[in-house]
Amino acid sequence: MPLWAEVTLRTLSAVCILFVMTKILGKRQISQLSLFEYITGISIGNIAAYISLDTDNDWYLGLLAMSVWVIVSVGMEFATLKSKWVRDIVDGKGTVLVEKGAILEKNMAKERVTLDEFMEKMRSKSIHALADVEFAVMESNGDITFLLKKEQQPLTAKSLGWAVQPEREPQSIVMDGIIINDALRRAGFDEVWLRKQLAAKGVQLEEVYLAQVDDAGVITIQTGERSIP
């Protein structure tokens, strides 16, 4: 087999194997990573590159190494689910950076967070004054979460003493001109109702880019060029 064909075949195989193993590892592996998951991701990526390009060695050795990493990673995830002690070691603990409105310089230094970085993170959360912050924590994934002081928090129905009914999420019942029957059933409607709604608004099914229906049965249609309430 020519070398270019072997590299191509190895690369395609590595992509397929990497996809399957990432599915096994779960959604956490592609979201905010813990330290161990970060190390696992880098290692598996390097091994995948080895499978693609190192034609001097057998490809199945790379597959074996990837399998071991996946088994260890999945085993560690189950261990963190069962044991807080393991979870604290693997995922780490959050560090309080602001407590009762006072910034804790010692903890900032411990996490090596500068004031500029801290203020930048505040602005990214639409907070512009430290005086508005009651509590802030650097989470184990490196993100910083903030709790505003009571007087700075937005009004809610609970704070106003209003009783509200629970609401279901809007259902996307048409995407790219195709009816999503499962979503339509969850919303409590059928295709006949949908076609009547579209006819009443003068829209063909093929024109609909996205259609959603809310808990009250109100349908909103996007054609890709305009919104039809």
PDB file of C-alpha atoms in Angstrom:
ATOM      1  CA  MET A   1       0.000   0.000   0.000  1.00  0.00           C
ATOM      2  CA  PRO A   2       1.395   3.487  -0.861  1.00  0.00           C
ATOM      3  CA  LEU A   3       2.446   5.578   2.146  1.00  0.00           C
ATOM      4  CA  TRP A   4      -0.104   8.336   1.408  1.00  0.00           C
ATOM      5  CA  ALA A   5      -2.916   5.769   1.298  1.00  0.00           C
ATOM      6  CA  GLU A   6      -1.777   4.213   4.586  1.00  0.00           C
ATOM      7  CA  VAL A   7      -1.645   7.613   6.314  1.00  0.00           C
ATOM      8  CA  THR A   8      -5.088   8.476   4.942  1.00  0.00           C
ATOM      9  CA  LEU A   9      -6.543   5.176   6.134  1.00  0.00           C
ATOM     10  CA  ARG A  10      -4.888   5.509   9.559  1.00  0.00           C
ATOM     11  CA  THR A  11      -6.191   9.092   9.925  1.00  0.00           C
ATOM     12  CA  LEU A  12      -9.763   8.140   9.015  1.00  0.00           C
ATOM     13  CA  SER A  13      -9.571   5.205  11.426  1.00  0.00           C
ATOM     14  CA  ALA A  14      -8.233   7.491  14.190  1.00  0.00           C
ATOM     15  CA  VAL A  15     -11.078   9.968  13.637  1.00  0.00           C
ATOM     16  CA  CYS A  16     -13.690   7.206  13.889  1.00  0.00           C
ATOM     17  CA  ILE A  17     -12.055   5.689  16.974  1.00  0.00           C
ATOM     18  CA  LEU A  18     -11.722   9.127  18.609  1.00  0.00           C
ATOM     19  CA  PHE A  19     -15.410   9.856  17.927  1.00  0.00           C
ATOM     20  CA  VAL A  20     -16.532   6.554  19.476  1.00  0.00           C
ATOM     21  CA  MET A  21     -14.304   6.968  22.534  1.00  0.00           C
ATOM     22  CA  THR A  22     -15.431  10.564  23.072  1.00  0.00           C
ATOM     23  CA  LYS A  23     -19.042   9.336  23.034  1.00  0.00           C
ATOM     24  CA  ILE A  24     -18.079   6.748  25.651  1.00  0.00           C
ATOM     25  CA  LEU A  25     -16.418   9.415  27.809  1.00  0.00           C
ATOM     26  CA  GLY A  26     -19.617  11.463  27.759  1.00  0.00           C
ATOM     27  CA  LYS A  27     -20.581  15.116  27.361  1.00  0.00           C
ATOM     28  CA  ARG A  28     -18.402  16.352  30.217  1.00  0.00           C
ATOM     29  CA  GLN A  29     -15.342  15.640  28.076  1.00  0.00           C
ATOM     30  CA  ILE A  30     -16.412  18.338  25.577  1.00  0.00           C
ATOM     31  CA  SER A  31     -17.616  20.902  28.115  1.00  0.00           C
ATOM     32  CA  GLN A  32     -15.798  22.485  31.050  1.00  0.00           C
ATOM     33  CA  LEU A  33     -13.039  20.037  31.921  1.00  0.00           C
ATOM     34  CA  SER A  34     -11.593  19.013  35.248  1.00  0.00           C
ATOM     35  CA  LEU A  35      -7.797  18.710  35.504  1.00  0.00           C
ATOM     36  CA  PHE A  36      -7.884  14.937  34.954  1.00  0.00           C
ATOM     37  CA  GLU A  37     -10.265  15.243  31.978  1.00  0.00           C
ATOM     38  CA  TYR A  38      -8.002  17.910  30.473  1.00  0.00           C
ATOM     39  CA  ILE A  39      -5.004  15.559  30.752  1.00  0.00           C
ATOM     40  CA  THR A  40      -7.066  12.702  29.294  1.00  0.00           C
ATOM     41  CA  GLY A  41      -8.176  14.801  26.323  1.00  0.00           C
ATOM     42  CA  ILE A  42      -4.632  15.878  25.477  1.00  0.00           C
ATOM     43  CA  SER A  43      -3.276  12.338  25.826  1.00  0.00           C
ATOM     44  CA  ILE A  44      -5.962  10.745  23.653  1.00  0.00           C
ATOM     45  CA  GLY A  45      -5.423  13.448  21.013  1.00  0.00           C
ATOM     46  CA  ASN A  46      -1.691  12.747  20.960  1.00  0.00           C
ATOM     47  CA  ILE A  47      -2.278   9.006  20.670  1.00  0.00           C
ATOM     48  CA  ALA A  48      -4.712   9.597  17.786  1.00  0.00           C
ATOM     49  CA  ALA A  49      -1.989  11.578  15.995  1.00  0.00           C
ATOM     50  CA  TYR A  50       0.422   8.676  16.657  1.00  0.00           C
ATOM     51  CA  ILE A  51      -2.029   6.234  15.044  1.00  0.00           C
ATOM     52  CA  SER A  52      -2.279   8.501  11.978  1.00  0.00           C
ATOM     53  CA  LEU A  53       1.368   9.231  11.293  1.00  0.00           C
ATOM     54  CA  ASP A  54       3.643   6.687  12.973  1.00  0.00           C
ATOM     55  CA  THR A  55       3.674   4.144  10.161  1.00  0.00           C
ATOM     56  CA  ASP A  56       6.727   2.389  11.619  1.00  0.00           C
ATOM     57  CA  ASN A  57       4.673   0.903  14.450  1.00  0.00           C
ATOM     58  CA  ASP A  58       1.513  -1.173  14.574  1.00  0.00           C
ATOM     59  CA  TRP A  59      -1.656   0.920  14.723  1.00  0.00           C
ATOM     60  CA  TYR A  60      -3.339  -1.421  17.212  1.00  0.00           C
ATOM     61  CA  LEU A  61      -0.829  -0.375  19.900  1.00  0.00           C
ATOM     62  CA  GLY A  62      -2.225   3.139  19.701  1.00  0.00           C
ATOM     63  CA  LEU A  63      -5.758   1.746  19.933  1.00  0.00           C
ATOM     64  CA  LEU A  64      -4.716  -0.234  23.016  1.00  0.00           C
ATOM     65  CA  ALA A  65      -3.261   2.893  24.643  1.00  0.00           C
ATOM     66  CA  MET A  66      -6.429   4.908  23.876  1.00  0.00           C
ATOM     67  CA  SER A  67      -8.593   2.130  25.299  1.00  0.00           C
ATOM     68  CA  VAL A  68      -6.592   2.129  28.533  1.00  0.00           C
ATOM     69  CA  TRP A  69      -6.987   5.908  28.863  1.00  0.00           C
ATOM     70  CA  VAL A  70     -10.743   5.653  28.272  1.00  0.00           C
ATOM     71  CA  ILE A  71     -11.150   2.821  30.806  1.00  0.00           C
ATOM     72  CA  VAL A  72      -9.175   4.762  33.425  1.00  0.00           C
ATOM     73  CA  SER A  73     -11.129   7.957  32.711  1.00  0.00           C
ATOM     74  CA  VAL A  74     -14.538   6.253  32.899  1.00  0.00           C
ATOM     75  CA  GLY A  75     -13.465   4.422  36.066  1.00  0.00           C
ATOM     76  CA  MET A  76     -12.350   7.719  37.604  1.00  0.00           C
ATOM     77  CA  GLU A  77     -15.697   9.323  36.750  1.00  0.00           C
ATOM     78  CA  PHE A  78     -17.565   6.511  38.519  1.00  0.00           C
ATOM     79  CA  ALA A  79     -15.211   6.880  41.497  1.00  0.00           C
ATOM     80  CA  THR A  80     -15.910  10.626  41.698  1.00  0.00           C
ATOM     81  CA  LEU A  81     -19.652   9.916  41.608  1.00  0.00           C
ATOM     82  CA  LYS A  82     -19.367   7.538  44.565  1.00  0.00           C
ATOM     83  CA  SER A  83     -16.737   9.263  46.736  1.00  0.00           C
ATOM     84  CA  LYS A  84     -16.492  12.923  47.730  1.00  0.00           C
ATOM     85  CA  TRP A  85     -12.898  12.304  48.846  1.00  0.00           C
ATOM     86  CA  VAL A  86     -11.923  11.154  45.342  1.00  0.00           C
ATOM     87  CA  ARG A  87     -13.966  13.995  43.839  1.00  0.00           C
ATOM     88  CA  ASP A  88     -12.100  16.586  45.903  1.00  0.00           C
ATOM     89  CA  ILE A  89      -8.741  15.167  44.758  1.00  0.00           C
ATOM     90  CA  VAL A  90      -9.607  14.762  41.049  1.00  0.00           C
ATOM     91  CA  ASP A  91     -11.902  17.738  40.456  1.00  0.00           C
ATOM     92  CA  GLY A  92     -10.584  19.979  43.216  1.00  0.00           C
ATOM     93  CA  LYS A  93     -12.563  22.411  45.368  1.00  0.00           C
ATOM     94  CA  GLY A  94     -13.863  25.892  44.764  1.00  0.00           C
ATOM     95  CA  THR A  95     -11.899  28.792  46.275  1.00  0.00           C
ATOM     96  CA  VAL A  96     -13.686  31.784  47.785  1.00  0.00           C
ATOM     97  CA  LEU A  97     -12.341  35.028  46.283  1.00  0.00           C
ATOM     98  CA  VAL A  98     -14.896  37.484  47.692  1.00  0.00           C
ATOM     99  CA  GLU A  99     -16.697  36.978  50.993  1.00  0.00           C
ATOM    100  CA  LYS A 100     -19.229  39.402  52.496  1.00  0.00           C
ATOM    101  CA  GLY A 101     -18.216  41.988  49.920  1.00  0.00           C
ATOM    102  CA  ALA A 102     -14.480  41.833  50.811  1.00  0.00           C
ATOM    103  CA  ILE A 103     -11.931  40.527  48.300  1.00  0.00           C
ATOM    104  CA  LEU A 104      -9.582  37.910  49.800  1.00  0.00           C
ATOM    105  CA  GLU A 105      -6.059  38.746  48.620  1.00  0.00           C
ATOM    106  CA  LYS A 106      -4.559  35.529  50.035  1.00  0.00           C
ATOM    107  CA  ASN A 107      -6.957  33.351  48.017  1.00  0.00           C
ATOM    108  CA  MET A 108      -6.410  35.460  44.899  1.00  0.00           C
ATOM    109  CA  ALA A 109      -2.666  34.822  45.225  1.00  0.00           C
ATOM    110  CA  LYS A 110      -3.250  31.119  45.893  1.00  0.00           C
ATOM    111  CA  GLU A 111      -5.156  30.750  42.614  1.00  0.00           C
ATOM    112  CA  ARG A 112      -2.776  33.163  40.816  1.00  0.00           C
ATOM    113  CA  VAL A 113      -5.626  35.421  39.730  1.00  0.00           C
ATOM    114  CA  THR A 114      -4.687  39.049  39.128  1.00  0.00           C
ATOM    115  CA  LEU A 115      -7.066  41.920  39.800  1.00  0.00           C
ATOM    116  CA  ASP A 116      -7.165  42.632  36.050  1.00  0.00           C
ATOM    117  CA  GLU A 117      -8.275  39.056  35.321  1.00  0.00           C
ATOM    118  CA  PHE A 118     -10.824  39.198  38.137  1.00  0.00           C
ATOM    119  CA  MET A 119     -12.294  42.490  36.885  1.00  0.00           C
ATOM    120  CA  GLU A 120     -12.384  41.136  33.331  1.00  0.00           C
ATOM    121  CA  LYS A 121     -14.351  38.112  34.527  1.00  0.00           C
ATOM    122  CA  MET A 122     -16.731  40.444  36.398  1.00  0.00           C
ATOM    123  CA  ARG A 123     -17.354  42.502  33.272  1.00  0.00           C
ATOM    124  CA  SER A 124     -18.012  39.324  31.275  1.00  0.00           C
ATOM    125  CA  LYS A 125     -20.860  38.644  33.739  1.00  0.00           C
ATOM    126  CA  SER A 126     -22.169  42.233  33.300  1.00  0.00           C
ATOM    127  CA  ILE A 127     -20.927  43.300  36.745  1.00  0.00           C
ATOM    128  CA  HIS A 128     -18.984  46.559  36.736  1.00  0.00           C
ATOM    129  CA  ALA A 129     -18.578  47.447  40.417  1.00  0.00           C
ATOM    130  CA  LEU A 130     -16.963  45.245  43.060  1.00  0.00           C
ATOM    131  CA  ALA A 131     -19.201  46.979  45.604  1.00  0.00           C
ATOM    132  CA  ASP A 132     -22.157  45.097  44.042  1.00  0.00           C
ATOM    133  CA  VAL A 133     -20.590  41.663  44.739  1.00  0.00           C
ATOM    134  CA  GLU A 134     -21.443  39.813  47.946  1.00  0.00           C
ATOM    135  CA  PHE A 135     -19.702  36.523  47.195  1.00  0.00           C
ATOM    136  CA  ALA A 136     -17.433  35.115  44.465  1.00  0.00           C
ATOM    137  CA  VAL A 137     -15.961  31.634  44.011  1.00  0.00           C
ATOM    138  CA  MET A 138     -13.401  30.254  41.597  1.00  0.00           C
ATOM    139  CA  GLU A 139     -14.860  26.875  40.664  1.00  0.00           C
ATOM    140  CA  SER A 140     -12.815  23.740  40.089  1.00  0.00           C
ATOM    141  CA  ASN A 141     -13.082  24.217  36.293  1.00  0.00           C
ATOM    142  CA  GLY A 142     -11.477  27.685  36.512  1.00  0.00           C
ATOM    143  CA  ASP A 143     -14.658  29.712  36.053  1.00  0.00           C
ATOM    144  CA  ILE A 144     -15.563  32.422  38.575  1.00  0.00           C
ATOM    145  CA  THR A 145     -19.165  32.668  39.764  1.00  0.00           C
ATOM    146  CA  PHE A 146     -20.613  35.723  41.486  1.00  0.00           C
ATOM    147  CA  LEU A 147     -23.467  36.380  43.908  1.00  0.00           C
ATOM    148  CA  LEU A 148     -24.711  39.963  43.862  1.00  0.00           C
ATOM    149  CA  LYS A 149     -25.772  41.800  46.985  1.00  0.00           C
ATOM    150  CA  LYS A 150     -29.463  41.554  47.726  1.00  0.00           C
ATOM    151  CA  GLU A 151     -30.260  45.083  46.601  1.00  0.00           C
ATOM    152  CA  GLN A 152     -28.468  44.504  43.286  1.00  0.00           C
ATOM    153  CA  GLN A 153     -30.236  41.267  42.371  1.00  0.00           C
ATOM    154  CA  PRO A 154     -32.933  41.448  39.675  1.00  0.00           C
ATOM    155  CA  LEU A 155     -36.569  41.341  40.764  1.00  0.00           C
ATOM    156  CA  THR A 156     -38.275  37.954  40.570  1.00  0.00           C
ATOM    157  CA  ALA A 157     -41.860  36.812  41.043  1.00  0.00           C
ATOM    158  CA  LYS A 158     -40.817  35.251  44.356  1.00  0.00           C
ATOM    159  CA  SER A 159     -39.282  38.475  45.684  1.00  0.00           C
ATOM    160  CA  LEU A 160     -42.503  40.308  44.770  1.00  0.00           C
ATOM    161  CA  GLY A 161     -44.636  37.623  46.409  1.00  0.00           C
ATOM    162  CA  TRP A 162     -46.338  36.605  43.167  1.00  0.00           C
ATOM    163  CA  ALA A 163     -47.518  33.050  42.602  1.00  0.00           C
ATOM    164  CA  VAL A 164     -46.821  31.824  39.060  1.00  0.00           C
ATOM    165  CA  GLN A 165     -47.666  28.620  37.276  1.00  0.00           C
ATOM    166  CA  PRO A 166     -44.867  26.291  36.128  1.00  0.00           C
ATOM    167  CA  GLU A 167     -44.017  26.613  32.455  1.00  0.00           C
ATOM    168  CA  ARG A 168     -42.748  24.031  29.998  1.00  0.00           C
ATOM    169  CA  GLU A 169     -39.945  24.814  27.588  1.00  0.00           C
ATOM    170  CA  PRO A 170     -40.963  25.845  24.043  1.00  0.00           C
ATOM    171  CA  GLN A 171     -40.919  22.934  21.626  1.00  0.00           C
ATOM    172  CA  SER A 172     -39.214  23.183  18.222  1.00  0.00           C
ATOM    173  CA  ILE A 173     -41.834  21.506  16.040  1.00  0.00           C
ATOM    174  CA  VAL A 174     -40.416  22.315  12.575  1.00  0.00           C
ATOM    175  CA  MET A 175     -36.758  22.542  11.554  1.00  0.00           C
ATOM    176  CA  ASP A 176     -35.554  23.121   7.989  1.00  0.00           C
ATOM    177  CA  GLY A 177     -39.055  22.473   6.666  1.00  0.00           C
ATOM    178  CA  ILE A 178     -39.316  19.083   8.407  1.00  0.00           C
ATOM    179  CA  ILE A 179     -41.911  18.363  11.101  1.00  0.00           C
ATOM    180  CA  ILE A 180     -40.422  17.092  14.384  1.00  0.00           C
ATOM    181  CA  ASN A 181     -43.211  14.701  15.373  1.00  0.00           C
ATOM    182  CA  ASP A 182     -41.839  13.868  18.834  1.00  0.00           C
ATOM    183  CA  ALA A 183     -41.719  17.551  19.801  1.00  0.00           C
ATOM    184  CA  LEU A 184     -45.178  18.096  18.330  1.00  0.00           C
ATOM    185  CA  ARG A 185     -46.596  15.280  20.480  1.00  0.00           C
ATOM    186  CA  ARG A 186     -44.848  16.603  23.601  1.00  0.00           C
ATOM    187  CA  ALA A 187     -46.489  19.970  22.982  1.00  0.00           C
ATOM    188  CA  GLY A 188     -49.883  18.229  22.853  1.00  0.00           C
ATOM    189  CA  PHE A 189     -50.649  18.879  19.193  1.00  0.00           C
ATOM    190  CA  ASP A 190     -50.695  16.938  15.934  1.00  0.00           C
ATOM    191  CA  GLU A 191     -49.785  17.517  12.307  1.00  0.00           C
ATOM    192  CA  VAL A 192     -53.330  18.547  11.352  1.00  0.00           C
ATOM    193  CA  TRP A 193     -53.231  21.376  13.930  1.00  0.00           C
ATOM    194  CA  LEU A 194     -49.813  22.465  12.692  1.00  0.00           C
ATOM    195  CA  ARG A 195     -50.855  22.623   9.054  1.00  0.00           C
ATOM    196  CA  LYS A 196     -53.927  24.677  10.021  1.00  0.00           C
ATOM    197  CA  GLN A 197     -51.687  27.124  11.887  1.00  0.00           C
ATOM    198  CA  LEU A 198     -49.371  27.454   8.905  1.00  0.00           C
ATOM    199  CA  ALA A 199     -52.292  27.918   6.511  1.00  0.00           C
ATOM    200  CA  ALA A 200     -53.779  30.622   8.753  1.00  0.00           C
ATOM    201  CA  LYS A 201     -50.503  32.520   8.561  1.00  0.00           C
ATOM    202  CA  GLY A 202     -50.108  31.964   4.835  1.00  0.00           C
ATOM    203  CA  VAL A 203     -46.897  29.962   5.113  1.00  0.00           C
ATOM    204  CA  GLN A 204     -45.962  26.747   3.353  1.00  0.00           C
ATOM    205  CA  LEU A 205     -44.229  24.022   5.350  1.00  0.00           C
ATOM    206  CA  GLU A 206     -41.245  24.121   2.984  1.00  0.00           C
ATOM    207  CA  GLU A 207     -40.722  27.829   3.789  1.00  0.00           C
ATOM    208  CA  VAL A 208     -40.375  27.260   7.533  1.00  0.00           C
ATOM    209  CA  TYR A 209     -36.794  27.388   8.802  1.00  0.00           C
ATOM    210  CA  LEU A 210     -37.840  27.041  12.461  1.00  0.00           C
ATOM    211  CA  ALA A 211     -41.204  26.897  14.207  1.00  0.00           C
ATOM    212  CA  GLN A 212     -41.691  26.768  17.972  1.00  0.00           C
ATOM    213  CA  VAL A 213     -44.785  26.473  20.118  1.00  0.00           C
ATOM    214  CA  ASP A 214     -44.881  27.657  23.738  1.00  0.00           C
ATOM    215  CA  ASP A 215     -46.754  26.350  26.753  1.00  0.00           C
ATOM    216  CA  ALA A 216     -49.825  28.449  25.865  1.00  0.00           C
ATOM    217  CA  GLY A 217     -50.024  26.952  22.365  1.00  0.00           C
ATOM    218  CA  VAL A 218     -48.740  30.098  20.638  1.00  0.00           C
ATOM    219  CA  ILE A 219     -46.671  29.294  17.561  1.00  0.00           C
ATOM    220  CA  THR A 220     -43.773  31.429  16.295  1.00  0.00           C
ATOM    221  CA  ILE A 221     -42.400  30.889  12.806  1.00  0.00           C
ATOM    222  CA  GLN A 222     -39.002  31.812  11.357  1.00  0.00           C
ATOM    223  CA  THR A 223     -38.579  31.631   7.585  1.00  0.00           C
ATOM    224  CA  GLY A 224     -34.893  32.517   7.625  1.00  0.00           C
ATOM    225  CA  GLU A 225     -35.748  35.993   6.392  1.00  0.00           C
ATOM    226  CA  ARG A 226     -38.569  37.094   8.687  1.00  0.00           C
ATOM    227  CA  SER A 227     -40.286  36.225  11.952  1.00  0.00           C
ATOM    228  CA  ILE A 228     -44.019  35.518  11.961  1.00  0.00           C
ATOM    229  CA  PRO A 229     -45.541  35.763  15.449  1.00  0.00           C
TER     230      PRO A 229
END
